[in-house]
Coordinates of C-alpha atoms in Angstrom, one line a residue:
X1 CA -4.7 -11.5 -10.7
X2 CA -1.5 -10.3 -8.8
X3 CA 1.4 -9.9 -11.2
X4 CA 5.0 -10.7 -10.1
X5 CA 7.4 -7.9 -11.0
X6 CA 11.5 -9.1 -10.8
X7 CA 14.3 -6.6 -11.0
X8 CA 18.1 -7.6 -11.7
X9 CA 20.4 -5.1 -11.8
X10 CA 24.3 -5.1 -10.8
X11 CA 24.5 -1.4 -9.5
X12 CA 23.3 -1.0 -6.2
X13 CA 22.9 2.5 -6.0
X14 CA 20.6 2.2 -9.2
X15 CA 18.9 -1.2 -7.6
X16 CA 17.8 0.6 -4.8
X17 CA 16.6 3.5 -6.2
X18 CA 14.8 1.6 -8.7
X19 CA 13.4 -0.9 -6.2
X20 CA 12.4 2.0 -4.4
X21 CA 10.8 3.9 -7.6
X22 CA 8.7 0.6 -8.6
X23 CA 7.5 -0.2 -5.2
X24 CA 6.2 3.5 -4.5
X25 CA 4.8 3.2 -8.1
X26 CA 2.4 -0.2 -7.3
X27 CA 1.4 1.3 -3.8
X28 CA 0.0 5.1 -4.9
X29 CA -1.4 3.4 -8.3
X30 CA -3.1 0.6 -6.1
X31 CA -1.7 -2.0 -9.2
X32 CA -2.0 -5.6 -8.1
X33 CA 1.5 -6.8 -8.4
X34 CA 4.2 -7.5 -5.8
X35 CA 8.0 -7.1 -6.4
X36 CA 9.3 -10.7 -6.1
X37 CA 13.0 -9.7 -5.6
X38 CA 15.5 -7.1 -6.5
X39 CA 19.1 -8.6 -7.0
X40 CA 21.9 -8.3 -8.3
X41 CA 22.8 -12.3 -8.1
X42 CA 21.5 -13.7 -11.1
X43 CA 21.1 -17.1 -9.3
X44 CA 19.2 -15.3 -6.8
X45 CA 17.0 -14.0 -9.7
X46 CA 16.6 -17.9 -11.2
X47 CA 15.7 -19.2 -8.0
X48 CA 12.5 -16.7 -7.3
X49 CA 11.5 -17.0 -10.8
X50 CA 11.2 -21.0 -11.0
X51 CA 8.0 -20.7 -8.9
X52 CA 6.2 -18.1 -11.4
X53 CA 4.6 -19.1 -14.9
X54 CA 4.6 -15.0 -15.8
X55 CA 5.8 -11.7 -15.0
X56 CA 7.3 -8.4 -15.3
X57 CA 10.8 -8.3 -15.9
X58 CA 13.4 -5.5 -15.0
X59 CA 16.7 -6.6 -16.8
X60 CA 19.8 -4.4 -16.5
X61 CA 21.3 -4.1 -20.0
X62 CA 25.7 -4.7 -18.5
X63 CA 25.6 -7.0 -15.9
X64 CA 28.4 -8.5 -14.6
X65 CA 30.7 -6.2 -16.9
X66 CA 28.8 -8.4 -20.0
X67 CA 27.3 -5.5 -22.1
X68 CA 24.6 -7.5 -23.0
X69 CA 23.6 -9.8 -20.0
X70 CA 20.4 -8.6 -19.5
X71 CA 19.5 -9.6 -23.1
X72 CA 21.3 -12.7 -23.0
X73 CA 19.6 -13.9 -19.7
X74 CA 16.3 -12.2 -21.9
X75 CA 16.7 -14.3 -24.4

């Protein structure tokens, strides 16, 4: 079954190495997941993930300039 992956993370330089990172990751390993989206925009992020009943979160920890957004939006 192909498992969504979903990445939020304010920095862009970190987003896009990251995005980069996990998508190199799932096509050498052959793993059956896809990378939904990588944002920054948490509405963005909401509005791919109302679709999907699971999945593989990426949640940066100080979003926003919140210290603790990822967790927040975690929780």
């Amino acid at each position: 079954m192909l498992s969504n992956l979903f990445y939020l993370e304010d920095n862009e330089t970190q987003r896009v190495e990251y995005k980069s990172i996990i998508k190199n990751i799932i096509m050498i390993k052959e793993y059956d997941m896809q990378l939904v989206v990588a944002t920054g925009d948490l509405h963005e992020l909401m509005n791919n993930i109302v679709n999907s009943k699971e999945g593989l979160f990426f949640l940066g920890y100080g979003n926003w300039g919140q210290t603790q957004a990822g967790l927040n939006l975690a929780d």
